[in-house]
Amino acid sequence: VGMGRTVVELFYDVVSPYSWLGFEVLCRYQHIWNVDLRFRPAFLGGIMQATGNKPPAILPKRAEYLQKDIKRMAKYYQVPVQISEGDFQRVLGKSTLPAMRFITAIDMTEPRYLEPLSREFWIRFWSQHEDISQPENMLAVAGQAGLSSELAQKLLEMISSPAVKNRLKETTEEAIKYGAFGMPAVVAHLDGEPHLFFGSDRLELLGSVIGE
């Protein structure tokens, strides 16, 4: 860590399209801003449950808006999120728990693959609309991200281990402790104080607070 670099943590789950937008924007800024960006894969379901939050798309008017909003943001940030009418229903019926455990396992073993692997999971889920909870799809995602089949197989075995389950649970609890109620949750550490920013539309504000 360079002198005076601000540690910025990004808590995310690949079920969240806004997390993808925030992730890509922070990936672009991490080399321009004086930040030490840390990816923190967590489980959105756990955060929602702990805080009593509900998926925003449950409200029909909001679902209508979200569809337009995500399309606009995808175009503006050049991120290939493809969103259509039935997507929110599809997402509500799918658990990303296995995928987030798989991502957690790479973070624990080969963290240099964390960024490309997370991105490939979003692409598979939000651009190609595939079920990422299936083992064969997880292995395909890993291949796309440049992992060897041996490593991918090892990660698949790791997702049922207590070590991986606990790590994901702890990261999720950490996000909640910082005040997260949804995702993405971005935490900037300034002068020993954590500053929470929710969503992918507060990144200019984050930049301003950290002096960029």
XYZ file of N, CA, C and O in Angstrom, residues 15-191:
708
model
N -25.648 -10.961 -7.952
C -27.086 -10.912 -8.229
C -27.513 -9.455 -8.509
O -28.560 -9.202 -9.084
N -26.667 -8.522 -8.112
C -27.035 -7.105 -8.173
C -26.438 -6.405 -9.385
O -25.220 -6.276 -9.497
N -27.295 -5.921 -10.302
C -26.770 -5.219 -11.481
C -26.104 -3.891 -11.122
O -25.135 -3.488 -11.755
N -26.619 -3.231 -10.082
C -25.988 -1.973 -9.653
C -24.589 -2.229 -9.086
O -23.705 -1.387 -9.204
N -24.410 -3.409 -8.481
C -23.068 -3.762 -7.996
C -22.101 -3.885 -9.163
O -20.934 -3.506 -9.058
N -22.591 -4.435 -10.279
C -21.735 -4.573 -11.468
C -21.313 -3.197 -11.970
O -20.141 -2.952 -12.255
N -22.276 -2.276 -12.042
C -21.960 -0.922 -12.504
C -20.932 -0.269 -11.578
O -19.929 0.280 -12.036
N -21.153 -0.379 -10.269
C -20.216 0.208 -9.299
C -18.840 -0.426 -9.386
O -17.815 0.263 -9.304
N -18.817 -1.729 -9.555
C -17.578 -2.500 -9.674
C -16.759 -2.020 -10.873
O -15.556 -1.734 -10.749
N -17.403 -1.902 -12.036
C -16.664 -1.502 -13.240
C -16.133 -0.079 -13.123
O -15.014 0.216 -13.531
N -16.949 0.806 -12.547
C -16.504 2.200 -12.404
C -15.309 2.269 -11.452
O -14.308 2.924 -11.739
N -15.390 1.544 -10.329
C -14.271 1.552 -9.374
C -13.026 0.880 -9.964
O -11.911 1.325 -9.700
N -13.228 -0.154 -10.772
C -12.081 -0.789 -11.442
C -11.361 0.223 -12.332
O -10.138 0.218 -12.428
N -12.130 1.093 -12.991
C -11.516 2.108 -13.872
C -10.788 3.177 -13.065
O -9.758 3.676 -13.477
N -11.379 3.546 -11.919
C -10.788 4.622 -11.122
C -9.632 4.171 -10.246
O -8.871 4.997 -9.773
N -9.516 2.860 -10.013
C -8.513 2.430 -9.024
C -7.089 2.802 -9.434
O -6.213 2.905 -8.595
N -6.861 3.022 -10.730
C -5.503 3.381 -11.172
C -5.332 4.888 -11.340
O -4.237 5.366 -11.574
N -6.449 5.622 -11.223
C -6.411 7.070 -11.414
C -6.454 7.754 -10.051
O -5.735 8.705 -9.778
N -7.335 7.240 -9.187
C -7.449 7.782 -7.840
C -6.394 7.160 -6.939
O -5.903 6.071 -7.205
N -6.090 7.852 -5.863
C -5.112 7.364 -4.890
C -5.805 6.422 -3.896
O -5.947 6.726 -2.725
N -6.278 5.290 -4.420
C -7.019 4.355 -3.572
C -6.402 2.965 -3.609
O -5.753 2.577 -4.572
N -6.654 2.245 -2.537
C -6.303 0.835 -2.460
C -7.651 0.111 -2.451
O -8.317 0.039 -1.417
N -8.085 -0.342 -3.628
C -9.419 -0.922 -3.782
C -9.416 -2.382 -3.368
O -8.592 -3.171 -3.839
N -10.343 -2.728 -2.486
C -10.446 -4.119 -2.020
C -11.836 -4.661 -2.320
O -12.835 -4.073 -1.891
N -11.872 -5.757 -3.061
C -13.144 -6.388 -3.403
C -13.577 -7.303 -2.274
O -12.805 -8.145 -1.823
N -14.814 -7.144 -1.805
C -15.321 -7.930 -0.686
C -16.593 -8.665 -1.095
O -17.697 -8.156 -0.900
N -16.456 -9.858 -1.694
C -17.656 -10.618 -2.065
C -18.480 -10.977 -0.828
O -17.949 -11.518 0.137
N -19.770 -10.630 -0.858
C -20.668 -10.869 0.277
C -21.992 -11.408 -0.268
O -22.148 -11.559 -1.475
N -22.933 -11.689 0.628
C -24.198 -12.288 0.198
C -25.354 -11.325 0.441
O -25.693 -11.025 1.584
N -25.928 -10.827 -0.661
C -26.987 -9.829 -0.552
C -28.198 -10.364 0.208
O -28.796 -9.644 1.013
N -28.542 -11.634 -0.008
C -29.669 -12.231 0.705
C -29.534 -12.098 2.208
O -30.505 -11.801 2.922
N -28.317 -12.289 2.713
C -28.047 -12.186 4.147
C -28.221 -10.762 4.655
O -28.726 -10.538 5.764
N -27.800 -9.795 3.848
C -27.928 -8.377 4.222
C -29.401 -7.973 4.257
O -29.857 -7.306 5.184
N -30.161 -8.403 3.240
C -31.589 -8.069 3.162
C -32.321 -8.629 4.382
O -33.122 -7.959 5.008
N -31.997 -9.875 4.692
C -32.651 -10.549 5.813
C -32.343 -9.851 7.140
O -33.243 -9.580 7.930
N -31.068 -9.546 7.337
C -30.642 -8.951 8.614
C -31.223 -7.556 8.830
O -31.437 -7.137 9.956
N -31.462 -6.827 7.728
C -31.895 -5.433 7.864
C -33.380 -5.248 7.565
O -33.897 -4.136 7.647
N -34.053 -6.342 7.181
C -35.475 -6.234 6.862
C -35.733 -5.513 5.553
O -36.832 -5.007 5.313
N -34.719 -5.460 4.693
C -34.889 -4.802 3.393
C -35.630 -5.737 2.435
O -35.607 -6.945 2.600
N -36.284 -5.133 1.427
C -37.007 -5.919 0.417
C -36.443 -5.565 -0.951
O -36.041 -4.421 -1.167
N -36.416 -6.527 -1.892
C -35.933 -6.190 -3.230
C -36.732 -5.024 -3.806
O -37.963 -5.041 -3.749
N -36.034 -3.990 -4.326
C -36.745 -2.798 -4.802
C -37.772 -3.108 -5.894
O -38.801 -2.449 -5.982
N -37.516 -4.135 -6.689
C -38.390 -4.433 -7.827
C -39.748 -4.999 -7.406
O -40.636 -5.172 -8.232
N -39.925 -5.271 -6.105
C -41.223 -5.751 -5.618
C -42.288 -4.671 -5.826
O -43.443 -4.960 -6.061
N -41.872 -3.416 -5.752
C -42.788 -2.305 -5.995
C -42.891 -2.093 -7.509
O -41.891 -1.735 -8.134
N -44.080 -2.332 -8.104
C -44.185 -2.295 -9.576
C -43.670 -1.006 -10.223
O -42.962 -1.060 -11.220
N -44.008 0.140 -9.636
C -43.553 1.411 -10.218
C -42.029 1.510 -10.196
O -41.401 2.043 -11.095
N -41.467 0.994 -9.110
C -40.017 1.067 -8.979
C -39.353 0.096 -9.959
O -38.316 0.411 -10.547
N -39.957 -1.069 -10.134
C -39.426 -2.057 -11.083
C -39.388 -1.448 -12.491
O -38.425 -1.620 -13.236
N -40.463 -0.720 -12.806
C -40.573 -0.045 -14.110
C -39.430 0.960 -14.285
O -38.804 1.037 -15.335
N -39.187 1.722 -13.235
C -38.123 2.721 -13.269
C -36.745 2.063 -13.343
O -35.873 2.492 -14.114
N -36.549 1.018 -12.511
C -35.249 0.353 -12.456
C -34.817 -0.146 -13.825
O -33.646 -0.079 -14.182
N -35.783 -0.671 -14.565
C -35.475 -1.194 -15.894
C -34.882 -0.105 -16.785
O -33.873 -0.306 -17.442
N -35.516 1.070 -16.774
C -35.025 2.207 -17.573
C -33.691 2.705 -17.032
O -32.769 3.016 -17.779
N -33.622 2.790 -15.704
C -32.441 3.320 -15.039
C -31.208 2.460 -15.347
O -30.149 2.984 -15.693
N -31.366 1.148 -15.226
C -30.241 0.243 -15.471
C -29.818 0.311 -16.938
O -28.626 0.323 -17.247
N -30.789 0.395 -17.843
C -30.460 0.546 -19.280
C -29.648 1.813 -19.527
O -28.650 1.798 -20.240
N -30.108 2.919 -18.936
C -29.397 4.198 -19.103
C -27.993 4.123 -18.542
O -27.032 4.572 -19.169
N -27.866 3.559 -17.330
C -26.552 3.472 -16.694
C -25.622 2.541 -17.463
O -24.439 2.820 -17.613
N -26.186 1.450 -17.956
C -25.391 0.487 -18.733
C -24.807 1.166 -19.962
O -23.637 0.974 -20.308
N -25.627 1.987 -20.601
C -25.182 2.688 -21.808
C -24.120 3.739 -21.442
O -23.071 3.831 -22.082
N -24.386 4.492 -20.403
C -23.486 5.565 -19.987
C -22.123 5.019 -19.569
O -21.083 5.538 -19.959
N -22.129 3.944 -18.770
C -20.870 3.383 -18.266
C -20.285 2.303 -19.173
O -19.247 1.738 -18.863
N -20.987 2.005 -20.264
C -20.510 0.972 -21.198
C -20.302 -0.375 -20.506
O -19.250 -0.996 -20.626
N -21.305 -0.800 -19.771
C -21.283 -2.107 -19.107
C -22.429 -2.920 -19.708
O -23.562 -2.440 -19.732
N -22.165 -4.134 -20.193
C -23.196 -4.861 -20.949
C -24.304 -5.530 -20.129
O -24.630 -6.695 -20.329
N -24.898 -4.782 -19.192
C -26.060 -5.315 -18.466
C -27.220 -5.336 -19.456
O -27.525 -4.310 -20.057
N -27.849 -6.480 -19.619
C -29.035 -6.579 -20.471
C -30.201 -6.823 -19.550
O -30.248 -7.856 -18.890
N -31.143 -5.899 -19.514
C -32.254 -6.104 -18.596
C -33.560 -6.103 -19.360
O -33.754 -5.308 -20.261
N -34.424 -7.054 -19.042
C -35.711 -7.098 -19.724
C -36.813 -7.395 -18.720
O -36.552 -7.726 -17.563
N -38.031 -7.269 -19.198
C -39.251 -7.402 -18.400
C -39.183 -8.440 -17.274
O -39.366 -8.110 -16.119
N -38.935 -9.702 -17.615
C -39.044 -10.771 -16.619
C -37.825 -10.952 -15.729
O -37.776 -11.868 -14.901
N -36.833 -10.075 -15.885
C -35.556 -10.294 -15.202
C -35.636 -10.275 -13.693
O -34.984 -11.050 -13.017
N -36.444 -9.357 -13.153
C -36.495 -9.247 -11.696
C -37.111 -10.510 -11.092
O -36.670 -10.995 -10.064
N -38.118 -11.061 -11.776
C -38.730 -12.315 -11.318
C -37.695 -13.434 -11.341
O -37.570 -14.215 -10.410
N -36.939 -13.467 -12.456
C -35.908 -14.491 -12.637
C -34.888 -14.412 -11.500
O -34.490 -15.415 -10.914
N -34.499 -13.193 -11.187
C -33.476 -12.977 -10.173
C -33.987 -13.331 -8.780
O -33.284 -13.938 -7.983
N -35.245 -12.982 -8.515
C -35.814 -13.272 -7.191
C -35.892 -14.774 -6.943
O -35.812 -15.227 -5.815
N -36.014 -15.544 -8.009
C -36.148 -16.986 -7.850
C -34.830 -17.742 -7.823
O -34.816 -18.957 -7.701
N -33.696 -17.016 -7.956
C -32.398 -17.703 -8.045
C -31.507 -17.307 -6.881
O -31.450 -16.148 -6.513
N -30.797 -18.285 -6.359
C -29.846 -17.940 -5.297
C -28.446 -17.816 -5.875
O -27.999 -18.672 -6.632
N -27.756 -16.743 -5.510
C -26.357 -16.601 -5.925
C -25.425 -17.102 -4.827
O -24.226 -16.882 -4.897
N -25.984 -17.776 -3.816
C -25.143 -18.244 -2.713
C -23.990 -19.141 -3.201
O -22.832 -18.899 -2.849
N -24.256 -20.165 -4.059
C -23.132 -20.989 -4.537
C -22.096 -20.162 -5.314
O -20.888 -20.346 -5.125
N -22.566 -19.243 -6.152
C -21.648 -18.405 -6.932
C -20.803 -17.527 -6.016
O -19.595 -17.388 -6.210
N -21.427 -16.944 -4.997
C -20.679 -16.073 -4.095
C -19.704 -16.881 -3.237
O -18.653 -16.377 -2.859
N -20.038 -18.137 -2.965
C -19.073 -19.006 -2.262
C -17.906 -19.346 -3.182
O -16.751 -19.402 -2.737
N -18.201 -19.561 -4.441
C -17.168 -19.865 -5.436
C -16.204 -18.672 -5.542
O -14.975 -18.823 -5.526
N -16.767 -17.473 -5.599
C -15.967 -16.241 -5.681
C -15.163 -16.045 -4.391
O -14.002 -15.625 -4.420
N -15.780 -16.368 -3.252
C -15.088 -16.282 -1.959
C -13.895 -17.247 -1.928
O -12.814 -16.907 -1.440
N -14.101 -18.438 -2.494
C -13.034 -19.448 -2.518
C -11.831 -18.955 -3.336
O -10.681 -19.189 -2.955
N -12.089 -18.241 -4.451
C -10.951 -17.723 -5.246
C -10.255 -16.617 -4.463
O -9.036 -16.502 -4.492
N -11.036 -15.831 -3.719
C -10.453 -14.756 -2.909
C -9.513 -15.340 -1.855
O -8.485 -14.751 -1.519
N -9.847 -16.532 -1.350
C -9.042 -17.168 -0.308
C -7.830 -17.910 -0.881
O -6.875 -18.168 -0.160
N -7.868 -18.261 -2.160
C -6.789 -19.070 -2.729
C -5.932 -18.313 -3.753
O -4.721 -18.278 -3.634
N -6.586 -17.697 -4.747
C -5.863 -16.990 -5.813
C -6.511 -15.628 -6.055
O -7.178 -15.428 -7.079
N -6.332 -14.679 -5.114
C -7.076 -13.413 -5.203
C -6.835 -12.617 -6.488
O -7.656 -11.790 -6.852
N -5.741 -12.904 -7.212
C -5.513 -12.138 -8.451
C -6.605 -12.409 -9.483
O -6.777 -11.643 -10.425
N -7.330 -13.522 -9.314
C -8.422 -13.835 -10.246
C -9.775 -13.273 -9.796
O -10.781 -13.461 -10.471
N -9.792 -12.605 -8.649
C -11.067 -12.153 -8.091
C -11.806 -11.197 -9.036
O -13.002 -11.362 -9.280
N -11.074 -10.222 -9.579
C -11.714 -9.246 -10.468
C -12.251 -9.907 -11.749
O -13.448 -9.792 -12.040
N -11.417 -10.630 -12.518
C -11.961 -11.230 -13.744
C -13.055 -12.276 -13.492
O -14.021 -12.348 -14.255
N -12.932 -13.035 -12.412
C -13.939 -14.067 -12.132
C -15.285 -13.420 -11.793
O -16.331 -13.838 -12.307
N -15.256 -12.390 -10.945
C -16.498 -11.695 -10.581
C -17.162 -11.130 -11.832
O -18.366 -11.285 -12.036
N -16.359 -10.496 -12.694
C -16.882 -9.916 -13.931
C -17.548 -10.976 -14.799
O -18.636 -10.756 -15.339
N -16.920 -12.123 -14.938
C -17.493 -13.189 -15.778
C -18.809 -13.718 -15.207
O -19.698 -14.106 -15.957
N -18.915 -13.742 -13.880
C -20.187 -14.169 -13.275
C -21.295 -13.174 -13.621
O -22.409 -13.561 -13.953
N -20.992 -11.872 -13.555
C -21.997 -10.864 -13.918
C -22.391 -11.006 -15.387
O -23.564 -10.926 -15.725
N -21.396 -11.188 -16.236
C -21.674 -11.324 -17.671
C -22.601 -12.515 -17.914
O -23.604 -12.412 -18.624
N -22.280 -13.629 -17.281
C -23.059 -14.855 -17.473
C -24.497 -14.652 -16.973
O -25.442 -15.116 -17.579
N -24.639 -13.935 -15.849
C -25.947 -13.785 -15.206
C -26.763 -12.645 -15.813
O -27.961 -12.783 -16.030
N -26.086 -11.517 -16.092
C -26.814 -10.315 -16.529
C -26.729 -10.022 -18.023
O -27.459 -9.182 -18.522
N -25.790 -10.660 -18.741
C -25.757 -10.457 -20.197
C -26.287 -11.680 -20.916
O -26.941 -11.576 -21.934
N -25.961 -12.865 -20.365
C -26.347 -14.109 -21.038
C -27.512 -14.809 -20.354
O -28.000 -15.823 -20.835
N -27.943 -14.244 -19.220
C -29.137 -14.733 -18.517
C -29.094 -16.219 -18.206
O -30.064 -16.934 -18.409
N -27.952 -16.682 -17.719
C -27.826 -18.095 -17.376
C -27.917 -18.308 -15.877
O -27.650 -17.408 -15.096
N -28.288 -19.524 -15.520
C -28.385 -19.895 -14.106
C -26.972 -20.189 -13.597
O -26.386 -21.207 -13.942
N -26.440 -19.284 -12.777
C -25.050 -19.447 -12.329
C -24.938 -20.296 -11.070
O -23.869 -20.426 -10.511
N -26.059 -20.880 -10.627
C -25.952 -21.730 -9.436
C -25.577 -23.165 -9.821
O -25.259 -23.977 -8.961
N -25.610 -23.472 -11.124
C -25.285 -24.826 -11.591
C -23.771 -25.033 -11.671
O -23.067 -24.193 -12.237
N -23.280 -26.159 -11.136
C -21.830 -26.415 -11.131
C -21.182 -26.292 -12.517
O -20.127 -25.668 -12.645
N -21.822 -26.819 -13.561
C -21.189 -26.765 -14.894
C -21.075 -25.324 -15.395
O -20.114 -24.968 -16.073
N -22.055 -24.480 -15.020
C -21.975 -23.068 -15.397
C -20.877 -22.344 -14.626
O -20.186 -21.485 -15.168
N -20.710 -22.710 -13.371
C -19.641 -22.101 -12.573
C -18.273 -22.462 -13.158
O -17.389 -21.611 -13.256
N -18.129 -23.698 -13.575
C -16.861 -24.131 -14.186
C -16.618 -23.394 -15.505
O -15.491 -22.998 -15.803
N -17.686 -23.187 -16.279
C -17.565 -22.455 -17.545
C -17.134 -21.005 -17.302
O -16.284 -20.471 -18.005
N -17.733 -20.396 -16.277
C -17.378 -19.020 -15.906
C -15.895 -18.949 -15.535
O -15.165 -18.055 -15.962
N -15.459 -19.920 -14.737
C -14.059 -19.964 -14.298
C -13.125 -20.068 -15.502
O -12.092 -19.391 -15.570
N -13.501 -20.888 -16.467
C -12.711 -21.034 -17.697
C -12.603 -19.716 -18.438
O -11.522 -19.320 -18.882
N -13.727 -19.007 -18.545
C -13.751 -17.691 -19.213
C -12.831 -16.699 -18.517
O -12.248 -15.824 -19.149
N -12.730 -16.843 -17.194
C -11.911 -15.903 -16.412
C -10.432 -16.284 -16.420
O -9.610 -15.621 -15.801
N -10.113 -17.381 -17.111
C -8.711 -17.768 -17.261
C -8.198 -18.741 -16.212
O -6.990 -18.948 -16.091
N -9.093 -19.347 -15.425
C -8.661 -20.314 -14.420
C -8.453 -21.679 -15.074
O -9.177 -22.045 -15.997
N -7.497 -22.421 -14.570
C -7.282 -23.784 -15.072
C -8.440 -24.652 -14.599
O -9.088 -24.337 -13.600
N -8.694 -25.751 -15.302
C -9.807 -26.610 -14.890
C -9.525 -27.263 -13.537
O -10.453 -27.534 -12.779
N -8.242 -27.475 -13.218
C -7.887 -28.046 -11.899
C -8.298 -27.073 -10.786
O -8.908 -27.477 -9.798
N -7.951 -25.808 -10.988
C -8.271 -24.798 -9.980
C -9.785 -24.658 -9.842
O -10.327 -24.611 -8.735
N -10.480 -24.618 -10.972
C -11.936 -24.465 -10.961
C -12.593 -25.618 -10.202
O -13.513 -25.419 -9.402
N -12.083 -26.808 -10.434
C -12.602 -28.007 -9.787
C -12.377 -27.933 -8.275
O -13.249 -28.261 -7.475
N -11.194 -27.427 -7.913
C -10.845 -27.272 -6.501
C -11.804 -26.282 -5.815
O -12.269 -26.521 -4.692
N -12.109 -25.183 -6.501
C -13.012 -24.175 -5.941
C -14.401 -24.755 -5.740
O -15.074 -24.470 -4.747
N -14.818 -25.570 -6.712
C -16.139 -26.192 -6.640
C -16.242 -27.079 -5.400
O -17.273 -27.113 -4.731
N -15.148 -27.768 -5.095
C -15.135 -28.613 -3.898
C -15.125 -27.760 -2.626
O -15.703 -28.131 -1.607
N -14.449 -26.604 -2.725
C -14.326 -25.738 -1.553
C -15.643 -25.093 -1.125
O -15.798 -24.712 0.028
N -16.602 -24.943 -2.059
C -17.804 -24.160 -1.710
C -18.667 -24.814 -0.629
O -19.450 -24.143 0.014
N -18.469 -26.103 -0.422
C -19.244 -26.733 0.656
C -18.455 -26.790 1.967
O -18.948 -27.305 2.964
N -17.246 -26.237 1.971
C -16.414 -26.298 3.180
C -16.803 -25.216 4.192
O -17.197 -24.116 3.810
N -16.695 -25.542 5.487
C -17.002 -24.551 6.530
C -16.152 -23.284 6.395
O -16.642 -22.189 6.653
N -14.898 -23.423 5.968
C -14.009 -22.254 5.860
C -14.581 -21.219 4.895
O -14.623 -20.023 5.203
N -15.037 -21.676 3.738
C -15.589 -20.759 2.726
C -16.928 -20.197 3.187
O -17.176 -18.991 3.097
N -17.785 -21.066 3.716
C -19.099 -20.612 4.196
C -18.942 -19.550 5.273
O -19.635 -18.530 5.259
N -18.004 -19.788 6.210
C -17.786 -18.834 7.304
C -17.214 -17.523 6.811
O -17.602 -16.454 7.282
N -16.277 -17.610 5.860
C -15.668 -16.389 5.330
C -16.731 -15.504 4.675
O -16.766 -14.288 4.892
N -17.620 -16.106 3.884
C -18.674 -15.335 3.215
C -19.621 -14.723 4.249
O -20.025 -13.568 4.137
N -19.934 -15.516 5.261
C -20.825 -15.054 6.329
C -20.187 -13.872 7.078
O -20.837 -12.867 7.353
N -18.888 -14.005 7.370
C -18.180 -12.940 8.104
C -18.120 -11.645 7.285
O -18.293 -10.557 7.830
N -17.855 -11.789 5.990
C -17.787 -10.601 5.123
C -19.148 -9.911 5.070
O -19.241 -8.685 5.131
N -20.199 -10.716 4.980
C -21.564 -10.183 4.944
C -21.881 -9.457 6.252
O -22.429 -8.347 6.241
N -21.467 -10.058 7.366
C -21.706 -9.422 8.676
C -20.909 -8.132 8.834
O -21.370 -7.176 9.459
N -19.733 -8.112 8.233
C -18.900 -6.903 8.277
C -19.595 -5.757 7.544
O -19.616 -4.625 8.022
N -20.174 -6.078 6.380
C -20.904 -5.065 5.608
C -22.061 -4.504 6.435
O -22.280 -3.285 6.485
N -22.767 -5.389 7.127
C -23.903 -4.980 7.965
C -23.422 -4.084 9.104
O -24.037 -3.064 9.422
N -22.270 -4.446 9.671
C -21.692 -3.664 10.775
C -21.367 -2.233 10.310
O -21.494 -1.277 11.064
N -20.963 -2.091 9.041
C -20.682 -0.752 8.493
C -21.961 0.020 8.173
O -21.905 1.177 7.783
N -23.103 -0.662 8.285
C -24.371 0.024 8.035
C -25.008 -0.321 6.703
O -25.993 0.314 6.314
N -24.483 -1.314 6.005
C -25.053 -1.680 4.701
C -26.447 -2.279 4.876
O -26.712 -2.998 5.827
N -27.338 -1.942 3.926
C -28.688 -2.522 3.920
C -29.005 -3.061 2.538
O -30.078 -3.610 2.294
N -28.076 -2.876 1.616
C -28.238 -3.347 0.239
C -26.879 -3.295 -0.430
O -25.869 -3.115 0.249
N -26.867 -3.439 -1.768
C -25.594 -3.437 -2.490
C -25.695 -2.700 -3.807
O -26.775 -2.642 -4.370
N -24.561 -2.146 -4.288
C -23.227 -2.225 -3.710
C -23.094 -1.335 -2.472
O -23.745 -0.310 -2.372
N -22.243 -1.769 -1.561
C -21.906 -0.971 -0.393
C -20.413 -0.671 -0.479
O -19.602 -1.588 -0.541
N -20.090 0.598 -0.570
C -18.690 1.020 -0.707
C -18.280 1.695 0.597
O -18.973 2.602 1.067
N -17.183 1.226 1.182
C -16.726 1.805 2.450
C -15.330 2.388 2.263
O -14.388 1.668 1.926
N -15.223 3.693 2.449
C -13.925 4.370 2.363
C -13.426 4.614 3.785
O -14.187 5.069 4.644
N -12.158 4.304 4.016
C -11.581 4.473 5.359
C -10.721 5.728 5.390
O -9.670 5.784 4.760
N -11.201 6.742 6.119
C -10.496 8.016 6.199
C -10.208 8.346 7.655
O -11.131 8.389 8.465
N -8.945 8.595 7.965
C -8.541 8.945 9.332
C -9.157 7.993 10.351
O -9.698 8.426 11.374
